[in-house]
mmCIF file of C-alpha atoms in Angstrom:
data_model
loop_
_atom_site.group_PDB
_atom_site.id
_atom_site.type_symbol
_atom_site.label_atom_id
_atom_site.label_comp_id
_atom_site.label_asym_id
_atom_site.label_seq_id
_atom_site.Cartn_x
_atom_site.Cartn_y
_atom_site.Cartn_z
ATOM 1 C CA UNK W 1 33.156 114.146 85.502
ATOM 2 C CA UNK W 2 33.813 111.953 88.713
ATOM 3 C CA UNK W 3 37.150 111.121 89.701
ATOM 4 C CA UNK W 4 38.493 108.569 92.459
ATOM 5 C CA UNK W 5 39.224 109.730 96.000
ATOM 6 C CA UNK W 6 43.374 110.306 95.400
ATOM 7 C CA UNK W 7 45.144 107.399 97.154
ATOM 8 C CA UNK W 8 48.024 109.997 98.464
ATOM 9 C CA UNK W 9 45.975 111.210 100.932
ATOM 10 C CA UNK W 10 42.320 109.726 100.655
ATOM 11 C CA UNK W 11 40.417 112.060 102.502
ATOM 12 C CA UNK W 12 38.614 114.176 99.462
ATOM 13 C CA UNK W 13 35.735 113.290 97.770
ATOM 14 C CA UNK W 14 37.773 112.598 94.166
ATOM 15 C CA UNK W 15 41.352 113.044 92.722
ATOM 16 C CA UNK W 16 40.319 116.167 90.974
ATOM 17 C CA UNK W 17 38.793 117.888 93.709
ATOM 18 C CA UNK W 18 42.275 116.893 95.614
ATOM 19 C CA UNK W 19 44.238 118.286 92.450
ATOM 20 C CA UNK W 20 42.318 121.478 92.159
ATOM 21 C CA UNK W 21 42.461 122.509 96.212
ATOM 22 C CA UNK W 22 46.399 121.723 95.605
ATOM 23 C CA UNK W 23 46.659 123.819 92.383
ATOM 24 C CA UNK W 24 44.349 126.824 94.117
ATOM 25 C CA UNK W 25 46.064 126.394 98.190
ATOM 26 C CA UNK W 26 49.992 125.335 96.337
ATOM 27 C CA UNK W 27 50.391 129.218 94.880
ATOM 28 C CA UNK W 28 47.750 131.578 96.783
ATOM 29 C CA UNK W 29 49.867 133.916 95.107
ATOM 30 C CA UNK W 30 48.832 133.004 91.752
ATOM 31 C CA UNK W 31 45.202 133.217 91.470
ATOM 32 C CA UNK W 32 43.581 131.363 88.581
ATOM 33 C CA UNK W 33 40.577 132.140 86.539
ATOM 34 C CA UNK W 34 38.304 129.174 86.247
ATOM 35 C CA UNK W 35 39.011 128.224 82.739
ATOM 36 C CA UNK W 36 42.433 128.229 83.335
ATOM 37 C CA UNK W 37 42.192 125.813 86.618
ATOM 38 C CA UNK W 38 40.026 123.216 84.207
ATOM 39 C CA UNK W 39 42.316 123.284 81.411
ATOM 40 C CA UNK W 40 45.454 122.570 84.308
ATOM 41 C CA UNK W 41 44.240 119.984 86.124
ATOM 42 C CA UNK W 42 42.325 118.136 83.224
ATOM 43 C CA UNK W 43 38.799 118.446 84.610
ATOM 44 C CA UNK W 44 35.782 119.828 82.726
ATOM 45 C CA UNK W 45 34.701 123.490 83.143
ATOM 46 C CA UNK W 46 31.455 122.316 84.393
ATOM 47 C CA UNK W 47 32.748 120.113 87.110
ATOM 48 C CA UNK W 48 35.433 122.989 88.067
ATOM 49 C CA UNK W 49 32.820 125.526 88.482
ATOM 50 C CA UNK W 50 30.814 122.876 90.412
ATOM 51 C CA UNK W 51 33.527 122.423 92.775
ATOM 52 C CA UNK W 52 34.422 126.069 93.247
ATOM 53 C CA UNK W 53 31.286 127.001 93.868
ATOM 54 C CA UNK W 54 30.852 123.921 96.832
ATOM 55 C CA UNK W 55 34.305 125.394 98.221
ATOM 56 C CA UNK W 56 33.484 128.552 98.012
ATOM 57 C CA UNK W 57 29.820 127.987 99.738
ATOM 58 C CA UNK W 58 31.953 126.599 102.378
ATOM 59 C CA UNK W 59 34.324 129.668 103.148
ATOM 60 C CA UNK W 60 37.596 127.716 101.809
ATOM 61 C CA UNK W 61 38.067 129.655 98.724
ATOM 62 C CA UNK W 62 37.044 132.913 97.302
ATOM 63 C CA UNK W 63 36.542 134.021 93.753
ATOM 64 C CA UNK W 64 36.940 137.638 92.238
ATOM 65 C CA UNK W 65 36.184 139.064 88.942
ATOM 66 C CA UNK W 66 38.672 140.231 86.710
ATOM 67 C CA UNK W 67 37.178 141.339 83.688
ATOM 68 C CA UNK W 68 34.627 138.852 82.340
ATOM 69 C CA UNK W 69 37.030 136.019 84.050
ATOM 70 C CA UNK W 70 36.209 134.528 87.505
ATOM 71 C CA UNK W 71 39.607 134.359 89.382
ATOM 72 C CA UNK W 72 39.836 131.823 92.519
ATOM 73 C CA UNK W 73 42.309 131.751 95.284
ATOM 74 C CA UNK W 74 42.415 130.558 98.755
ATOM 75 C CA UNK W 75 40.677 132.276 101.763
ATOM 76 C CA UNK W 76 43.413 132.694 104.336
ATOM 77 C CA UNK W 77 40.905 133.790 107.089
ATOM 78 C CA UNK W 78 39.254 130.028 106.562
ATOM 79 C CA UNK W 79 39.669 128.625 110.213
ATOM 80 C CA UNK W 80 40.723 125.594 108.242
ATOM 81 C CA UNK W 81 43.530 126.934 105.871
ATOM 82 C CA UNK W 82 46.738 126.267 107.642
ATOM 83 C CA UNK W 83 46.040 122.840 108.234
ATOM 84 C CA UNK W 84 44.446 122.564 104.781
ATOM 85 C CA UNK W 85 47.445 123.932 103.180
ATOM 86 C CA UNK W 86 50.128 121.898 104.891
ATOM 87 C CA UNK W 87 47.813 118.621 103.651
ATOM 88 C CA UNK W 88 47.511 119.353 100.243
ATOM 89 C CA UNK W 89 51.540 120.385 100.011
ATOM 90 C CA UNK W 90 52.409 117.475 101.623
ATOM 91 C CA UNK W 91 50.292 115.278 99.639
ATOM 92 C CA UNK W 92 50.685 117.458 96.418
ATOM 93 C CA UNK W 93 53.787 119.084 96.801
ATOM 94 C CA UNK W 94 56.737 117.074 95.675
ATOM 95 C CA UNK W 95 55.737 117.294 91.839
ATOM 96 C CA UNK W 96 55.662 121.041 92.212
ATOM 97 C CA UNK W 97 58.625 121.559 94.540
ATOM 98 C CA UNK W 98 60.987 119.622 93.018
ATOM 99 C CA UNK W 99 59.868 120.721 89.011
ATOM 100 C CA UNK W 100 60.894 123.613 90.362
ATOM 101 C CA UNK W 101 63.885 122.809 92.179
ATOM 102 C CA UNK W 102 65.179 121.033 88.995
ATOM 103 C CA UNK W 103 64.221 123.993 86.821
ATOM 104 C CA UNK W 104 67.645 124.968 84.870
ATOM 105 C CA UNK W 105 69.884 122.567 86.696
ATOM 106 C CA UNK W 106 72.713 122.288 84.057
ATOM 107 C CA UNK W 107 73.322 118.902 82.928
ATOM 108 C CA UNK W 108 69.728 117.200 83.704
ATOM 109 C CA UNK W 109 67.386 115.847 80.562
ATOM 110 C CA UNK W 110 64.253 114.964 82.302
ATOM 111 C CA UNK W 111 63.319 113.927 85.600
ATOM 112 C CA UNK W 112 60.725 111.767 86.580
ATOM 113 C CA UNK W 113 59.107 110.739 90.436
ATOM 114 C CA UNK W 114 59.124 106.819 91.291
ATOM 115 C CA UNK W 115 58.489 104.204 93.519
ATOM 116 C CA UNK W 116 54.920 104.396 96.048
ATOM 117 C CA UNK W 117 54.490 108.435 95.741
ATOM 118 C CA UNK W 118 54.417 107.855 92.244
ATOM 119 C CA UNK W 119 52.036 104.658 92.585
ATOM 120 C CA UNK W 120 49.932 106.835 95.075
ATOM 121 C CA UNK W 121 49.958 109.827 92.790
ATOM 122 C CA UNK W 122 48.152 106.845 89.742
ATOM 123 C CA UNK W 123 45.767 105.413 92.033
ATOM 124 C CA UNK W 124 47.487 102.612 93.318
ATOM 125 C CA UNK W 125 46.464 101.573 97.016
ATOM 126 C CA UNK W 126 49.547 101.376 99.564
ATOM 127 C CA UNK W 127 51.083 102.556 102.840
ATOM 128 C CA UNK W 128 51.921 106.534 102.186
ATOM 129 C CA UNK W 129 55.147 106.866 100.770
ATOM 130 C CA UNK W 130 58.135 107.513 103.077
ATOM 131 C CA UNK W 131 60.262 109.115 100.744
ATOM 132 C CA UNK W 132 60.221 110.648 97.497
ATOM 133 C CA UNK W 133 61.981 108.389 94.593
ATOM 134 C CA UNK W 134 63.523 111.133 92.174
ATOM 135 C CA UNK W 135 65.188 109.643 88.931
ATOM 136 C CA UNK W 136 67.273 112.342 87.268
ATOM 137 C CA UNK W 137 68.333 111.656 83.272
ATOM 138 C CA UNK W 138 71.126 113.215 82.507
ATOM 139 C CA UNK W 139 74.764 114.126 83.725
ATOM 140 C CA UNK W 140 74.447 116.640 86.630
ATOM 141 C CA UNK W 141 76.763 117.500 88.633
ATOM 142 C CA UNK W 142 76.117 115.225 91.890
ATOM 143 C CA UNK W 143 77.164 117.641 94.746
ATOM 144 C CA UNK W 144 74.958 119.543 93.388
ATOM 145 C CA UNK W 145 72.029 117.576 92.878
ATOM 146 C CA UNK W 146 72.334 116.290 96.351
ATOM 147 C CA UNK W 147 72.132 119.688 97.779
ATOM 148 C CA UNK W 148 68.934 120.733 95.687
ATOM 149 C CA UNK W 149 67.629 117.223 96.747
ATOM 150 C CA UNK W 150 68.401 118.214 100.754
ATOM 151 C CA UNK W 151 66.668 121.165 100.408
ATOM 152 C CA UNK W 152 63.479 120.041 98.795
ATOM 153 C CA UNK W 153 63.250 117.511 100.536
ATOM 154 C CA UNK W 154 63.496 119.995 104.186
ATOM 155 C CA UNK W 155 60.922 121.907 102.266
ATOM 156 C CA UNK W 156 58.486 118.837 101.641
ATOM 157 C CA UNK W 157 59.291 116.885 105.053
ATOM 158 C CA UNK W 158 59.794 113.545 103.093
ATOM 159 C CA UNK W 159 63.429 112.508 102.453
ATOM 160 C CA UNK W 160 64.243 112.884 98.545
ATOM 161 C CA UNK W 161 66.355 109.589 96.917
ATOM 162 C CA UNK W 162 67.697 111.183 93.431
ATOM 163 C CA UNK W 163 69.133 107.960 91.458
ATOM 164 C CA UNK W 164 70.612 109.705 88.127
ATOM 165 C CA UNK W 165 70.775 107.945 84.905
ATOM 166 C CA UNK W 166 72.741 108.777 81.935
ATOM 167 C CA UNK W 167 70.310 109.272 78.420
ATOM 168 C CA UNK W 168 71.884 107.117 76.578
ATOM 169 C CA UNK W 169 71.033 104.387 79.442
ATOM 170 C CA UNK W 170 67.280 105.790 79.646
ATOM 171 C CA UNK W 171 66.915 105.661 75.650
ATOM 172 C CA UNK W 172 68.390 102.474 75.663
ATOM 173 C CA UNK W 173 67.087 100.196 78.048
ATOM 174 C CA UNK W 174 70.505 98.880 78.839
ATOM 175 C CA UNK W 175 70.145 97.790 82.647
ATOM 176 C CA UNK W 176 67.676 95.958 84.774
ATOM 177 C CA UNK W 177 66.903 99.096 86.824
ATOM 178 C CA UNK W 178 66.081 101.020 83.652
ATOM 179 C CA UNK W 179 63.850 98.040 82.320
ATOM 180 C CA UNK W 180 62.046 97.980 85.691
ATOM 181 C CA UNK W 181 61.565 101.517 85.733
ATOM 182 C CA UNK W 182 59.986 101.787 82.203
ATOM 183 C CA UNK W 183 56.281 100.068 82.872
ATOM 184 C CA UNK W 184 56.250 101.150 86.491
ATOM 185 C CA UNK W 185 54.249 104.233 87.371
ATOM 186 C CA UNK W 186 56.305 107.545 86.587
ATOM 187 C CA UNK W 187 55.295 111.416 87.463
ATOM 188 C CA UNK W 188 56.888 113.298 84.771
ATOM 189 C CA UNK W 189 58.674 116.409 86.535
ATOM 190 C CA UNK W 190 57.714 118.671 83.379
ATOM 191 C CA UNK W 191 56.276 122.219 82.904
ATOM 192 C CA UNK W 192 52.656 121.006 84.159
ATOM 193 C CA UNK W 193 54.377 120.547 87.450
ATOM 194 C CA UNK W 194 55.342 123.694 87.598
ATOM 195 C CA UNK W 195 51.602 124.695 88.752
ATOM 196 C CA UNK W 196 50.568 121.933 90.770
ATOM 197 C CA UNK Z 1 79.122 121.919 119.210
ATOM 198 C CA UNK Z 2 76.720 124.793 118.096
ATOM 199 C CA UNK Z 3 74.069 124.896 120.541
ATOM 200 C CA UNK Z 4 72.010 127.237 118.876
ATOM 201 C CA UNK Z 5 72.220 124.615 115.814
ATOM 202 C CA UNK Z 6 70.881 121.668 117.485
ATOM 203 C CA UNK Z 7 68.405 123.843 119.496
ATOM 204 C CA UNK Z 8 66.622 125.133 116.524
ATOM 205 C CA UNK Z 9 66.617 121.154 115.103
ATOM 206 C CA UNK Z 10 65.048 119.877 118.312
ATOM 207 C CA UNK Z 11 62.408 122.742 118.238
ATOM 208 C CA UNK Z 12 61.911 121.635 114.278
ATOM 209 C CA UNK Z 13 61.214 118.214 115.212
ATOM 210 C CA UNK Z 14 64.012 116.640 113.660
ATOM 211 C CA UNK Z 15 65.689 115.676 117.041
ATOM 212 C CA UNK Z 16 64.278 114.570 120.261
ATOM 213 C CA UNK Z 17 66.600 114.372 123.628
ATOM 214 C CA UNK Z 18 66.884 111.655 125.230
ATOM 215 C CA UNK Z 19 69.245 110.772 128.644
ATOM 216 C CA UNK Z 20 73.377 110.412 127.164
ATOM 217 C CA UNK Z 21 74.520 107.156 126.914
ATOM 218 C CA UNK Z 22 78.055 107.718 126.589
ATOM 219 C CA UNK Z 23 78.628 103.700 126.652
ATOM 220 C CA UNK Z 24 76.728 102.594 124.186
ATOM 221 C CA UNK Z 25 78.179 105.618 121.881
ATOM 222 C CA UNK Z 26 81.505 103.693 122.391
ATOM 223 C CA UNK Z 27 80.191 100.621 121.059
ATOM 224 C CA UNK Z 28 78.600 102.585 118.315
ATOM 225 C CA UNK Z 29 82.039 104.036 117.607
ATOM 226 C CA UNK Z 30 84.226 100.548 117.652
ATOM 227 C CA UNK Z 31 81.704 99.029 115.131
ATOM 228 C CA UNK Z 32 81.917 102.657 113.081
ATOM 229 C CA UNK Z 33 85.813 101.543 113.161
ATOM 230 C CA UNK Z 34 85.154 97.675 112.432
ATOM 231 C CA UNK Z 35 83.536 99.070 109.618
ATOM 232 C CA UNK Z 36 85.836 101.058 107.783
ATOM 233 C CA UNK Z 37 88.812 98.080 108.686
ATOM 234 C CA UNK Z 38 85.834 95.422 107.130
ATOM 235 C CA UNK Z 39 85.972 97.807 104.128
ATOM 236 C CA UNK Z 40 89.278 97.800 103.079
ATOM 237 C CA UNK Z 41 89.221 93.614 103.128
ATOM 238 C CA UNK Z 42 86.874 93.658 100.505
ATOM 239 C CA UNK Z 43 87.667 97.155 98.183
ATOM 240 C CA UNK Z 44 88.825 95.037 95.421
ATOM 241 C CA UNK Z 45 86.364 92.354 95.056
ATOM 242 C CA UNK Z 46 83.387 94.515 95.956
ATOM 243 C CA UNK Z 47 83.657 98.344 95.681
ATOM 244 C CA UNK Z 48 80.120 98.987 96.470
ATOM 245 C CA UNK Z 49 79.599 96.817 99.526
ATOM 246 C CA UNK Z 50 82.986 98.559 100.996
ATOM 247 C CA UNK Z 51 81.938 102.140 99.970
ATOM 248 C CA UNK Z 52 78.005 101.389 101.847
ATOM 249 C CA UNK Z 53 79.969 100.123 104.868
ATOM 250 C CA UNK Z 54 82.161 103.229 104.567
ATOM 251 C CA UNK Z 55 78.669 105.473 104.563
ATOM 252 C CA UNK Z 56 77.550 103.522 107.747
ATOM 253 C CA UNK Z 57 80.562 103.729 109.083
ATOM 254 C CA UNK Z 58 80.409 107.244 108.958
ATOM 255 C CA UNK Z 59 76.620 107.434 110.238
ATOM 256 C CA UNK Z 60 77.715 105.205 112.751
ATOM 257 C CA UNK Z 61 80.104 107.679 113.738
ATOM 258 C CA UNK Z 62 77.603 110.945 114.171
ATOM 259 C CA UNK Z 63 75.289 108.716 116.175
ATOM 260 C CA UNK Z 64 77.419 107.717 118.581
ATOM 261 C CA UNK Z 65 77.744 111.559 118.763
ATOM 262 C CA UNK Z 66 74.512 111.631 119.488
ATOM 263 C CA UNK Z 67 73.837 109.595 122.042
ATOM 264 C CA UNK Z 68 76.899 110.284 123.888
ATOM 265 C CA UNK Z 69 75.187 113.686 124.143
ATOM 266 C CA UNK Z 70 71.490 112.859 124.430
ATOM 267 C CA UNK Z 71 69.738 113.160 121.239
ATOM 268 C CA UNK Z 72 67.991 111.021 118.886
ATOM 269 C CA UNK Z 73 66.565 111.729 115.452
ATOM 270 C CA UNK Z 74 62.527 111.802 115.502
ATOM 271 C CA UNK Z 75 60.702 108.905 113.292
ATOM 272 C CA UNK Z 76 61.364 109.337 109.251
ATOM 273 C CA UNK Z 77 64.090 110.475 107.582
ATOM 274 C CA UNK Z 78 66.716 109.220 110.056
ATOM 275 C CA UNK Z 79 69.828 109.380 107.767
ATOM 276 C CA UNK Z 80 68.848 112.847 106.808
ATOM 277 C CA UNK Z 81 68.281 113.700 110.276
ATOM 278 C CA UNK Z 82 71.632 111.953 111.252
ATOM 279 C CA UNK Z 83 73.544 114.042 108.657
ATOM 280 C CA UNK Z 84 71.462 117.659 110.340
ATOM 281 C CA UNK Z 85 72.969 116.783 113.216
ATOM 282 C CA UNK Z 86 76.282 116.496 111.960
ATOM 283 C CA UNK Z 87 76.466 119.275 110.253
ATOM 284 C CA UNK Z 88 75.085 121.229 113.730
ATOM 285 C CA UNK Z 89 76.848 119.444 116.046
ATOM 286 C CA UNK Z 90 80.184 118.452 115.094
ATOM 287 C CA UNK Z 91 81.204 122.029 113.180
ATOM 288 C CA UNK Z 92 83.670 122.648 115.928
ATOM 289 C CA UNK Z 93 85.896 119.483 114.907
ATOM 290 C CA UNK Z 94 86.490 120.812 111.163
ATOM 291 C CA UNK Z 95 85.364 118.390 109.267
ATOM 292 C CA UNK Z 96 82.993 120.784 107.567
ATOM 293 C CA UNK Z 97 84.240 119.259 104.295
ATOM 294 C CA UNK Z 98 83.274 115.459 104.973
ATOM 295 C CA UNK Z 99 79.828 116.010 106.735
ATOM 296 C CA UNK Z 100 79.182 117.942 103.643
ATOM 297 C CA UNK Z 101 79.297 114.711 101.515
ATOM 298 C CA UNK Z 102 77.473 112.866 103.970
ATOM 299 C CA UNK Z 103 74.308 113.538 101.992
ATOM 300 C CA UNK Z 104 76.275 112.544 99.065
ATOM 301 C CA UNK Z 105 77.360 109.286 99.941
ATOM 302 C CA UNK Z 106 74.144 108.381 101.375
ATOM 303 C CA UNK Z 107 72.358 109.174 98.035
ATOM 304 C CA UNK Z 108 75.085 107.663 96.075
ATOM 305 C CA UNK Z 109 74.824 104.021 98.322
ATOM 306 C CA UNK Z 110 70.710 104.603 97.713
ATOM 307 C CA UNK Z 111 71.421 104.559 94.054
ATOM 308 C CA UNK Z 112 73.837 101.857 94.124
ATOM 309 C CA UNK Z 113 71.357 99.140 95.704
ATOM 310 C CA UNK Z 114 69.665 99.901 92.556
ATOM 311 C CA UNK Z 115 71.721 98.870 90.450
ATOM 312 C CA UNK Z 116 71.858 102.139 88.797
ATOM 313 C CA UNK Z 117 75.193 103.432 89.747
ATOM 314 C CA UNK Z 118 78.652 102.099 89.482
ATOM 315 C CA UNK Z 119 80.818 103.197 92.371
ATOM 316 C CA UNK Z 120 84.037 103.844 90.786
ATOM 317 C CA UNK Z 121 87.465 103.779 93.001
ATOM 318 C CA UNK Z 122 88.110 107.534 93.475
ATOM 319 C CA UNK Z 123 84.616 107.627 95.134
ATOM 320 C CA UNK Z 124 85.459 104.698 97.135
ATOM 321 C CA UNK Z 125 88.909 106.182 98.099
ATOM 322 C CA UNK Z 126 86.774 109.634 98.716
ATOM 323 C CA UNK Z 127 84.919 107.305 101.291
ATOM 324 C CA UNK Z 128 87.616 106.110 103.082
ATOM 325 C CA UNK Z 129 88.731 109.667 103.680
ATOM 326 C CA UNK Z 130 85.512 111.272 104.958
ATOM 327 C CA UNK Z 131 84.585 108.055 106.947
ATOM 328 C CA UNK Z 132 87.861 108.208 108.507
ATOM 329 C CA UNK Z 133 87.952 111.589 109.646
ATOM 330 C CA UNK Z 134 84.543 111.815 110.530
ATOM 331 C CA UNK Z 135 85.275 108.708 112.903
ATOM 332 C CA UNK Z 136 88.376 110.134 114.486
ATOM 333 C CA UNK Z 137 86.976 113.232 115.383
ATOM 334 C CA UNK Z 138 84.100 112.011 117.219
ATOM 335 C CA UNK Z 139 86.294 110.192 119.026
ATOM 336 C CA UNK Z 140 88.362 112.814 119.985
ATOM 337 C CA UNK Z 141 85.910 114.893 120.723
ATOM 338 C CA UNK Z 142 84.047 111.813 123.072
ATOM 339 C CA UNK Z 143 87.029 111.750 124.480
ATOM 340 C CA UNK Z 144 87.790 114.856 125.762
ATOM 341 C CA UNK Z 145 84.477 115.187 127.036
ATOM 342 C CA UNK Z 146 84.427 112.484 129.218
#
């Protein structure tokens, strides 16, 4: 299965290779068995081992086996793998970074990414996004918020905009920004974010 | 100022120094002060225009700091830069409190030009305080430097 080159940062071969290098380079802590890395980033197993195996054949990743399962994780003496890394988290990371730095915040619903990283992160062509858009549904406490939002966005190097929303405004389409928001491309900050 | 503070953000990248300029920070300041006076002419009819001129105000404020002292934020992110520096830079003058909510107010005027947030009159009243102390203070502090 052939996917476009990802618009964030067109410089791999397809979207899916780009996801899978940012799932296996995002948490080198986490190492991920094959089956596991297909079912994540939505690719077939046969295009995942295809991939690994071209990655591997070129000394960025390595794969061990665990059992009867073939585990895959970054390899950190790759000449290539700082620069690599900082790439794919800058071109990858905001999903993951802020899931998790909205993980338990009391008093927000959902949270979704907007504007051109979200238009980038569907495929749509444009200038790399200069900020992060981060809409917040919900009722959190704002000091708050903009603290978490300061931090990822130190973490990430792009400046994070949260605009929050109540639910009842989201659910309703009451306002113009709301109505705007709903057809426009949207990166769901959910538990899939959570691993790239 | 703590020099270790802005230091360790010029070796991050987020600042870049440049030769003081400790006239145009005056200018910088006096429009900072234009602002906040521009502000309270139009609270009532237009709480959100006077609360974003009370952020730049404020902004204003911390770059006149700035150049006065020979720094400038690198490209991207300026406001967030702006609001680094503040925090680093200006802790001696204790107004720990109101560079805290410069971040604040900045996201807050963000969300206002869409539409999607109401500022309410505490907030705007919340403005007036930080941008006013944050204004006096660099100019006392310009002050007795020069």
């Amino acid at each position: 299965m052939r996917t476009d080159a990802p618009l964030l940062l067109p410089i791999f071969r397809s979207r899916g290779q780009g996801r899978l290098l940012a799932r296996i380079f995002l948490h080198p802590e986490e190492p991920i068995p094959l089956a596991g890395l297909a079912r994540e980033i939505g690719l077939d197993a046969t295009t995942v081992l295809r991939e690994v195996n071209r990655l591997e054949d070129a000394g960025l990743v390595v794969s061990d086996r665990i059992g009867r399962a073939r585990v895959v994780r970054p390899d950190e003496r790759s000449p290539f793998y700082p620069e690599l890394s900082a790439l794919l988290f800058k071109a990858f990371g905001p999903a993951t970074v802020l899931a998790r730095s909205l993980r338990g915040l009391p008093g927000v619903e959902a949270a979704y990414i907007f504007g051109s990283w979200a238009s980038r992160y569907h495929g749509e062509a444009g200038p790399a996004p200069a900020d992060i858009d981060l809409l917040v549904v919900g009722r959190p406490d704002r000091r708050v918020l903009a603290r978490v939002c300061r931090e990822a966005g130190r973490e990430l190097g792009l400046e994070v905009n949260p605009t929050v929303v109540a639910k009842e405004s989201w659910e309703s389409d009451e306002t113009p920004f709301v109505r705007s928001l709903k057809p426009a491309p949207l990166v769901a900050l959910d538990d899939a974010h959570d691993c790239g | 100022m703590t020099a270790a503070e802005v230091e360790q953000l010029l070796r991050d990248g987020r600042l870049r120094a440049t030769q003081p300029d400790p006239e145009t920070a005056l200018v910088e300041l006096e429009s900072a002060r234009t602002h906040i006076s521009s502000a309270e002419k139009i609270v009532a009819d237009d709480p959100e225009a006077a609360f974003a001129l009370l952020y730049d105000a404020m902004r204003k404020a911390v770059v006149a700091h700035m150049r006065a002292n020979g720094y400038r934020v690198t490209r991207g992110a300026d406001h967030v830069k702006t609001g680094e520096y503040g925090r680093a830079a200006l802790d001696h003058l204790d107004i720990d409190w109101h560079l805290d909510e410069f971040e604040l107010l900045r996201q807050m005027r963000n969300q206002s030009e869409y539409e999607a947030l109401r500022i309410d009159d505490d907030e705007v009243r919340e403005a007036f305080e930080h941008a006013t102390a944050v204004v006096d203070a660099v100019a006392r502090d310009l002050a007795g430097a020069s």
